[in-house]
Amino acid sequence: MNLRDHNRMLEGKREEITAWMKAKRNEVAIPIYGSVDVRDAGWKIGVVDANHFPAGFNNVSKENLAELSLLFKEHVHRSHPNCRWVHIYPESHTRNQGYVENISSIKAMIEEAGFLCTVGSPDLNGLHAMSGLSGPLVLEEVELNDNDELTVGGKIPDLMLLNNDLTDGEIPGIQNANITPPPHMGWFRRRKSHHYEALRPYINEISIMIGIDPWHLMPDYFVSENKCLTEEACRVKLAQEIDGFLDQLRQKYLTLGIEREPTVVMKNDSGTYGLGVMMLTSGSQILNLSNRKANKLRYAKGGAEVENFLIQEGIPTALATDAGETLEPVVYLVDGEAASWFYRINGKKSDMDNLNSPSARFENYEDSENPYIEQAHGWHALVAELSMIAMGAEAEAWQA
């Protein structure tokens, strides 16, 4: 089954899907924003990474940024009706001009929505500005007052927008702020596998509605817990688990007539930035792992040692540029709606590789020029928007 051959079937259910989405969005608190990486093999289209604190808004087209701005305005007016001032709390990537430009783009989006917007954090105090790709980004002084509240220029913002994934733990004063997304969704606590647990029931429901096997809309996975790659016994057990999982995938591929050998992606269950990611076709690759590769897998952003690994079915990308470069969609969402697409392109990587590497480039298209527009507004948007509902459910599960 190739999902691209069933676009008409999907569109035939559009009204029913829209009504279902509206009902589900009313059941959970939809995140203010997020981004997802989508892989499209034709026979499977699924979200392979879901980001609660998205960077990369600098890759969004100006046309799409305007639409995102409208959605941002609607979300804030609904959830924070008295808000006039939004303060962005960023990462401390002072030398990463791409990240700084991302913050500049978010700031522009917020200002276009009609809000006052400032940027800064205690870690950035004294810098006054950071250098982005299009110029300097002015910073404001952020301090803790006597009540452990974050203040900007001595005043408390109406809303604080978190663009920091909190890998290193919670930030002083952040729990006392009127802040979104919720800090408990930071990587010091969140797990990738928790997102898939939250996503699965939504995938199952929508698949019944459309009339397809839910297997086609989500990667299979399992979590290998408490694995220390420095210990031989851990490696042996992990290799056995991976081989068993590959056998299951192989049988499914055989049943569906998919003529390729399965691959799994091994990654840190709580990591970001594409660190700790390895493609595997056999458990023996873990047994023969070099110390250098083992260290890459064992440590996440900030040097935190990995405890649990997400072993995820690798979805090859069937999308490519006219020049044959492999690519994958990155979908940006505000208020749960897919409103912007850009494409990660990497001519040095195969259809199964992790494309998120220094050799990647990004391309955005106006809707009228997007060669992948039918998929973008169809299956890609569907799985992305389901992922955002799942993020809302995931956040509420932590609070329960």
PDB file of C-alpha atoms in Angstrom, residues 3-8 38 40 42 45 329 331 341 370-384:
ATOM      1  CA  LEU A   3      -0.419   6.178   0.920  1.00  0.00           C
ATOM      2  CA  ARG A   4       0.181   8.607  -1.930  1.00  0.00           C
ATOM      3  CA  ASP A   5      -2.207   6.518  -4.019  1.00  0.00           C
ATOM      4  CA  HIS A   6      -4.905   7.131  -1.420  1.00  0.00           C
ATOM      5  CA  ASN A   7      -4.948  10.933  -1.210  1.00  0.00           C
ATOM      6  CA  ARG A   8      -8.523  10.947  -2.521  1.00  0.00           C
ATOM      7  CA  VAL A  38       8.222  13.547   9.214  1.00  0.00           C
ATOM      8  CA  ASP A  40       7.594   9.564   4.079  1.00  0.00           C
ATOM      9  CA  GLY A  42       5.096   5.974   0.694  1.00  0.00           C
ATOM     10  CA  ILE A  45       4.400   8.163   6.790  1.00  0.00           C
ATOM     11  CA  PRO A 329       9.655  17.501   5.682  1.00  0.00           C
ATOM     12  CA  VAL A 331       6.429  20.756   9.905  1.00  0.00           C
ATOM     13  CA  TRP A 341       6.684  23.309   5.954  1.00  0.00           C
ATOM     14  CA  ASN A 370       5.953  23.520  -3.342  1.00  0.00           C
ATOM     15  CA  PRO A 371       6.440  20.302  -5.362  1.00  0.00           C
ATOM     16  CA  TYR A 372       5.295  18.279  -2.339  1.00  0.00           C
ATOM     17  CA  ILE A 373       2.217  20.395  -1.579  1.00  0.00           C
ATOM     18  CA  GLU A 374      -0.355  17.596  -1.940  1.00  0.00           C
ATOM     19  CA  GLN A 375       1.413  15.494   0.680  1.00  0.00           C
ATOM     20  CA  ALA A 376       2.152  18.559   2.835  1.00  0.00           C
ATOM     21  CA  HIS A 377      -1.533  19.415   3.264  1.00  0.00           C
ATOM     22  CA  GLY A 378      -2.513  15.736   3.335  1.00  0.00           C
ATOM     23  CA  TRP A 379      -0.688  12.940   5.119  1.00  0.00           C
ATOM     24  CA  HIS A 380       2.196  15.089   6.416  1.00  0.00           C
ATOM     25  CA  ALA A 381      -0.167  17.604   8.034  1.00  0.00           C
ATOM     26  CA  LEU A 382      -2.316  14.793   9.420  1.00  0.00           C
ATOM     27  CA  VAL A 383       0.466  13.026  11.317  1.00  0.00           C
ATOM     28  CA  ALA A 384       1.942  16.363  12.446  1.00  0.00           C
TER      29      ALA A 384
END
